[in-house]
Short mmCIF file of C-alpha atoms and ligand atoms in Angstrom, two decimals:
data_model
loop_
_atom_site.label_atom_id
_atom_site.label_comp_id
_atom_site.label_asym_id
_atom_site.label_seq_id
_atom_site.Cartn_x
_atom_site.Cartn_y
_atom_site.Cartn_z
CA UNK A 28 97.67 95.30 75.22
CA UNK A 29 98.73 97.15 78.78
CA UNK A 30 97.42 95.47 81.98
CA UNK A 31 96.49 96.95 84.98
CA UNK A 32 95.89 95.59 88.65
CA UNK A 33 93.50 96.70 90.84
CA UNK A 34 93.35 95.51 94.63
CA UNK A 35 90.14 95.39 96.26
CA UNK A 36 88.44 95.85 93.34
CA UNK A 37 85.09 93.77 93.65
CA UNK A 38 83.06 96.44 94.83
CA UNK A 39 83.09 100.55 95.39
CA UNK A 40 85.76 102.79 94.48
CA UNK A 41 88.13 100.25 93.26
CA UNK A 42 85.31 98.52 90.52
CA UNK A 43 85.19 101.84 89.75
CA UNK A 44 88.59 102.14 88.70
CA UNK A 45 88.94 98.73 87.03
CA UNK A 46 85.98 99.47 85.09
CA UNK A 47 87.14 103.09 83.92
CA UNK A 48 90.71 101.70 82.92
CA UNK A 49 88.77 98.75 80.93
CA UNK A 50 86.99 102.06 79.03
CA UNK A 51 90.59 103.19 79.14
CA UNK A 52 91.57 99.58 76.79
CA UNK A 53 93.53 98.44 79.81
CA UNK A 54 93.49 94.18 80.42
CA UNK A 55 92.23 93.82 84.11
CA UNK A 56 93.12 91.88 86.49
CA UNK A 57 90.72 92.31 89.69
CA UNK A 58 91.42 91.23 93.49
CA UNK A 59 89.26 91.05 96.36
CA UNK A 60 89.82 89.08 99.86
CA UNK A 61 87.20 86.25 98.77
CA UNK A 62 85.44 84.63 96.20
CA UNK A 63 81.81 86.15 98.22
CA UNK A 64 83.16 89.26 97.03
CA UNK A 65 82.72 88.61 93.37
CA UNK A 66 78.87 86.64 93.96
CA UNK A 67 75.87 89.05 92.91
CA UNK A 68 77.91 91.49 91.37
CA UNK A 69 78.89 91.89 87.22
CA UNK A 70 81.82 93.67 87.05
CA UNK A 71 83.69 90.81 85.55
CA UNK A 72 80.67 90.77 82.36
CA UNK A 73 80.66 94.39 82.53
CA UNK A 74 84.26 94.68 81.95
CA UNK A 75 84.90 91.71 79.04
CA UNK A 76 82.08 93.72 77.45
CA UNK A 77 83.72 96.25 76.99
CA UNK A 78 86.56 94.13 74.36
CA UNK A 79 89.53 93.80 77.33
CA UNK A 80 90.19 91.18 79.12
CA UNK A 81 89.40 90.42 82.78
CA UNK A 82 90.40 87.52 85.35
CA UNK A 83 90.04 87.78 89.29
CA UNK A 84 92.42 87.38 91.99
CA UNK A 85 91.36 86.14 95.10
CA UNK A 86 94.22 87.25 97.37
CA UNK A 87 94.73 88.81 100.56
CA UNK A 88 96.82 91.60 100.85
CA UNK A 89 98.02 92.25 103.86
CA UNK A 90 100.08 88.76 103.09
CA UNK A 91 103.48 89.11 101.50
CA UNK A 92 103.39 85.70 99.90
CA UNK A 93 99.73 85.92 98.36
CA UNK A 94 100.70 89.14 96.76
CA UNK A 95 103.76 87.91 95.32
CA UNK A 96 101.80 84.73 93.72
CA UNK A 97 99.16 87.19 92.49
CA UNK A 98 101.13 89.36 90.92
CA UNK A 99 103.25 85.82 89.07
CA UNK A 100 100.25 85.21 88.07
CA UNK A 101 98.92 88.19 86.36
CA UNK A 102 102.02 88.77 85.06
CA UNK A 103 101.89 85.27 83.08
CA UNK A 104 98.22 85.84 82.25
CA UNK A 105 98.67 89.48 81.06
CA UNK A 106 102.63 89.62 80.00
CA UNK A 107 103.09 92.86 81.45
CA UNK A 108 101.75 94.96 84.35
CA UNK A 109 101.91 98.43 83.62
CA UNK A 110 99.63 100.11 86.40
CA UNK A 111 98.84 99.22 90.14
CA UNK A 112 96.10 100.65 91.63
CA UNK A 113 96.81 99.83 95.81
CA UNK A 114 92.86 100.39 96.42
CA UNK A 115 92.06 97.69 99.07
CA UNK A 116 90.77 99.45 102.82
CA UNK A 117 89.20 98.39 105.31
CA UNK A 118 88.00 100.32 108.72
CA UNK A 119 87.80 99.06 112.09
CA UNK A 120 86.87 102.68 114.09
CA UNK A 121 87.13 103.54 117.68
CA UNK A 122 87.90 106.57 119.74
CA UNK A 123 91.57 105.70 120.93
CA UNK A 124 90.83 104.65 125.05
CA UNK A 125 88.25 102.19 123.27
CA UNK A 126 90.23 100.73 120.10
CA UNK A 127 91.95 97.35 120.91
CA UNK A 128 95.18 96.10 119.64
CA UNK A 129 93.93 94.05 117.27
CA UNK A 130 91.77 96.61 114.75
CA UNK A 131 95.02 98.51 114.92
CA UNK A 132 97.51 95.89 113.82
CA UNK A 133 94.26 94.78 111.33
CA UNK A 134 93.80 97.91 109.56
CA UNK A 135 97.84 98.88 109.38
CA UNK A 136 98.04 95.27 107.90
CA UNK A 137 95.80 95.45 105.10
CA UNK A 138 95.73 99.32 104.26
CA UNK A 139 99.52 99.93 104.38
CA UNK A 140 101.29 96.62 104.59
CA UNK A 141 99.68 95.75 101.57
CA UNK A 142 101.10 98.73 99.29
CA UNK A 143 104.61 97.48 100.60
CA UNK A 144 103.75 94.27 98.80
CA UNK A 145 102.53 94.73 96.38
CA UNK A 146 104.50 97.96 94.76
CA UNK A 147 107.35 95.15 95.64
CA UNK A 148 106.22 92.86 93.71
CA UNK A 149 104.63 94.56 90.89
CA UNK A 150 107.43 96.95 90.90
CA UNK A 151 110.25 94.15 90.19
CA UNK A 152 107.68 93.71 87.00
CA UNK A 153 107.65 97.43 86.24
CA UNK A 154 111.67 97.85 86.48
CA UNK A 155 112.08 95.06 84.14
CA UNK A 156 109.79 97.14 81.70
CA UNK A 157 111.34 100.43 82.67
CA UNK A 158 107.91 101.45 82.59
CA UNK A 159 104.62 101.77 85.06
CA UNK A 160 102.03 103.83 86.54
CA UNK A 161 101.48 103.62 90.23
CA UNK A 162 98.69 104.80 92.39
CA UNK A 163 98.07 104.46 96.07
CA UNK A 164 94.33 105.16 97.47
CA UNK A 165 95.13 107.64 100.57
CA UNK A 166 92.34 109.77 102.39
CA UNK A 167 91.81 112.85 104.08
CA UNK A 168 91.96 110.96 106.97
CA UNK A 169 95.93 110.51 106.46
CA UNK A 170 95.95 114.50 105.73
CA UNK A 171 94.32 115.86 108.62
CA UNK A 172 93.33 112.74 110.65
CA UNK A 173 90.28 111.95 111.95
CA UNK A 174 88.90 111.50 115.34
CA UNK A 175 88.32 108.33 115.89
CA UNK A 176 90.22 106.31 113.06
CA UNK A 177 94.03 106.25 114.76
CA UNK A 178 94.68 103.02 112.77
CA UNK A 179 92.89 104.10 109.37
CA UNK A 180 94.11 107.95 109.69
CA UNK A 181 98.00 106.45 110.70
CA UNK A 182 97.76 103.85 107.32
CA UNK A 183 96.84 106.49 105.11
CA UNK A 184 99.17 109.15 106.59
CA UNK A 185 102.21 106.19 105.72
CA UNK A 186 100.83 105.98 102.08
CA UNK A 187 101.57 109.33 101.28
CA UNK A 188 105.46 108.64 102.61
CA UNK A 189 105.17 105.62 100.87
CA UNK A 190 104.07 106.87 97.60
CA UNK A 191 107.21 109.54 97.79
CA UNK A 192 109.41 107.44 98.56
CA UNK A 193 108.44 104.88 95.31
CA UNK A 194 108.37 107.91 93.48
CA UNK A 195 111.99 109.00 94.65
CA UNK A 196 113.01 104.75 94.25
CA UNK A 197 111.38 104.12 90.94
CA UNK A 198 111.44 107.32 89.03
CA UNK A 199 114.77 106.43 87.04
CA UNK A 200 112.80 103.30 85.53
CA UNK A 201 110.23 105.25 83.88
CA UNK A 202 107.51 104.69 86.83
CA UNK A 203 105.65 106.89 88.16
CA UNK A 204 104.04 106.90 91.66
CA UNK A 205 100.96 108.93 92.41
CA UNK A 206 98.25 109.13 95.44
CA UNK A 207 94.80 110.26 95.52
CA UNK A 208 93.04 111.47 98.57
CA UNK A 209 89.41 110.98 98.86
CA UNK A 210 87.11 112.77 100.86
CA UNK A 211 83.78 111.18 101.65
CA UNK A 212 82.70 109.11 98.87
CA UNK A 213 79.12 107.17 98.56
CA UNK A 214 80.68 103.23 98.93
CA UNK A 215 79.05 100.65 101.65
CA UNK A 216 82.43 102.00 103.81
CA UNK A 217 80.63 105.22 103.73
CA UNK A 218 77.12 104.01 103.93
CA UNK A 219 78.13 102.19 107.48
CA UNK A 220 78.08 106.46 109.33
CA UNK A 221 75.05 106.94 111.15
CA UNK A 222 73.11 110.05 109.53
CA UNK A 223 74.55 112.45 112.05
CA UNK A 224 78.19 112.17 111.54
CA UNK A 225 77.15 112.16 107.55
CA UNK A 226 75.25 115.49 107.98
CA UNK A 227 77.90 116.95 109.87
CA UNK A 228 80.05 116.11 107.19
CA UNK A 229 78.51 117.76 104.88
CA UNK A 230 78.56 120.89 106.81
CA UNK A 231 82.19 121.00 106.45
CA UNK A 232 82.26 119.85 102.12
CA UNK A 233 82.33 122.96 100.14
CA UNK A 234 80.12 121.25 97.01
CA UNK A 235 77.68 120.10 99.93
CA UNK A 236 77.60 116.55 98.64
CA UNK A 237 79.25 113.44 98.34
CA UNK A 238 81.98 112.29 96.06
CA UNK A 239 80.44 109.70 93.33
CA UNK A 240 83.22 106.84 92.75
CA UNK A 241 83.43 107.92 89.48
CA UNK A 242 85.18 111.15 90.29
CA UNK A 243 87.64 108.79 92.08
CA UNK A 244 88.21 106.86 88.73
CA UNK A 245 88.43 109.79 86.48
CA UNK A 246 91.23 110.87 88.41
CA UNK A 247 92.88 107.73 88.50
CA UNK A 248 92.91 107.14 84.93
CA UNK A 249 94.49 110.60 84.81
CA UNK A 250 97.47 109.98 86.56
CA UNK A 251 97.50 106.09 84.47
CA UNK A 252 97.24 108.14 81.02
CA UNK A 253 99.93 109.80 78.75
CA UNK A 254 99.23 113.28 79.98
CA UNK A 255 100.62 112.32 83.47
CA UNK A 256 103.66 111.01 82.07
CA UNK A 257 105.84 113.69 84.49
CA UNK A 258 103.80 113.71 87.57
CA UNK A 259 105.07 111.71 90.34
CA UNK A 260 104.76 111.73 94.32
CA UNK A 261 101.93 113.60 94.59
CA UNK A 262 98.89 113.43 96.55
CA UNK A 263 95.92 114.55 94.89
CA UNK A 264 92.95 115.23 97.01
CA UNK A 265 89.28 114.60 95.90
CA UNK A 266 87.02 116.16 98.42
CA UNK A 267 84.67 118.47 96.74
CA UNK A 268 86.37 121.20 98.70
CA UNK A 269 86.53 119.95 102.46
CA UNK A 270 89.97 121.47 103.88
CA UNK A 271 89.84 124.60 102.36
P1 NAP B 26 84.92 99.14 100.05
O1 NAP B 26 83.63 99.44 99.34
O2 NAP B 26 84.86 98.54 101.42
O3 NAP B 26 85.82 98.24 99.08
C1 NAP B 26 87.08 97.78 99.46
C2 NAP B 26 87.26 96.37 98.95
O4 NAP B 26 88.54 95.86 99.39
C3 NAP B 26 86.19 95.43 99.53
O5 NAP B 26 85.64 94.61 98.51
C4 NAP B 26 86.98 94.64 100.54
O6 NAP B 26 86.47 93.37 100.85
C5 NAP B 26 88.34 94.56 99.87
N1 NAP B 26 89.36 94.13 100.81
C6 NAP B 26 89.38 94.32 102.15
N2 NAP B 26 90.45 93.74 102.70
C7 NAP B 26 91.13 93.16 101.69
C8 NAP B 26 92.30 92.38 101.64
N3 NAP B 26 93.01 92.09 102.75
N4 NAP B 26 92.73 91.91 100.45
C9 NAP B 26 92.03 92.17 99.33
N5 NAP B 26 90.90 92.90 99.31
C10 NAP B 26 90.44 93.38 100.49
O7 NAP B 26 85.80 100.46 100.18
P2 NAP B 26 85.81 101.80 99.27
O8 NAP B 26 85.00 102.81 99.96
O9 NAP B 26 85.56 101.48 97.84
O10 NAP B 26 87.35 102.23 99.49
C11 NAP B 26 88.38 101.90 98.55
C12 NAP B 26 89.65 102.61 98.99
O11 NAP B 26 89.42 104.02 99.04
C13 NAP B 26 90.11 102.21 100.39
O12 NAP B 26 91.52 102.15 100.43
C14 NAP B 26 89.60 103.35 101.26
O13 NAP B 26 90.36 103.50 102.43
C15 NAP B 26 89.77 104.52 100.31
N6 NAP B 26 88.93 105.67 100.65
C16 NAP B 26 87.55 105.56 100.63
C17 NAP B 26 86.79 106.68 100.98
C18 NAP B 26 85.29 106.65 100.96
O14 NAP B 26 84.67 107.66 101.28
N7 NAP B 26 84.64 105.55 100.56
C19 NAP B 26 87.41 107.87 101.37
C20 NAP B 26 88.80 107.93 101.39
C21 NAP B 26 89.55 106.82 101.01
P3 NAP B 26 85.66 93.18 102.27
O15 NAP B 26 84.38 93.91 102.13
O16 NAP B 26 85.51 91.69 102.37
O17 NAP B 26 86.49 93.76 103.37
#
């Protein structure tokens, strides 16, 4: 049976994911920053119901070592790893004269230090299989920016170079590197904009609504399936029409 890793994956867009690549007959192996994370919430049950098998992770990623036990030990657990899903995010917003130096280094840490880790990590696993699927959670912020989110907009602009370049590193083993794009997409990060900025928003979204998570995940387990076998470095946005 394939495994596949998903980071952040407690909650929103990535439980999304991990449960759509369970449907999918992947093994899953789920992270979040804490244990709290994983209280109140079935997505462990949800997933072994579905016949795969599930363990969690509690790692941080934004830390080089933690990622490089985690990924040991799914790959002892699981034998293989055969997609990464680099989903954890956070945001720490601020118009620039107002943002300190601290929610900048926070959110580069965790949003973009942690694909370098991991894809690392659980690429030395995938070039030993000659074989993987990897996917890197961007946004529109890193396509057009966003007033502001410097830090957020400037870690998910670096995922798209990051996602070529793994493309351009790892293509010759058989692995494939892909990012999706988001738009504005109803998760607790979302739920935190005050009703103003969320109808303005919508002004601008051609479908005039919000993306589900689902929509994320169907995409996703696109670009882990068969029929994305030759696609690799691209950025696929999911916005229900917002930069056209
Ligand atoms: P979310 O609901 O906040 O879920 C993200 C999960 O990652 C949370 O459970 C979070 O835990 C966890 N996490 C945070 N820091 C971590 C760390 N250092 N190590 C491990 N896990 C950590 O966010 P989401 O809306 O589902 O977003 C998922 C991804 O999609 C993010 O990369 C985000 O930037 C991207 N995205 C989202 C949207 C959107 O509209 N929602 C749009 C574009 C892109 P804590 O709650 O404890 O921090």
């Amino acid at each position: 049976m394939a495994a596949a890793i998903i980071t952040g994956s407690a909650r929103g867009i990535g439980a999304a994911i991990a449960l759509r690549l369970a449907k999918d007959g992947y093994d899953i192996a789920l992270n979040d920053i804490s244990e709290a994370m994983f209280e109140n919430n079935s997505i462990m049950e949800d997933i072994r119901a579905l016949g795969v098998q599930c363990e969690k992770y509690i790692a941080d990623v934004s830390d080089h070592q933690q990622c490089s036990d985690m990924v040991k030990a799914v790959k002892e657990r699981f034998g293989s790893i055969d997609v990464l899903v680099n989903n954890a995010g956070i945001t720490r917003d601020g118009l620039l004269a107002r943002m300190s130096e601290e929610n900048f280094d926070l959110v580069i840490a965790v949003n973009q230090k942690s694909v370098f880790n991991m894809t690392k990590f659980a690429g030395s696993v995938m070039m030993k299989q000659r074989s993987g699927r990897i996917i890197n959670l961007s946004s529109v912020a890193g396509l057009y920016g966003n007033a502001g989110q410097m830090n957020y907009s400037a870690s998910k602009a670096a995922i798209i170079g990051m996602t070529k370049t793994t493309a351009k590193e790892l293509g010759s083993r058989g692995i494939t590197c892909n990012a999706v794009a988001p738009g504005f997409i109803s998760t607790p990060m979302t739920d935190k904009l005050s009703d103003e900025v969320k109808n303005s928003i919508l002004s601008m979204i051609a479908m005039k609504r919000y993306g589900e998570v689902n929509e994320i995940a169907g995409v996703v387990s696109f670009l882990a399936s068969p029929d994305a076998s030759y696609v690799t470095g691209q950025i696929i946005e999911i916005s229900g029409g917002l930069s056209m």
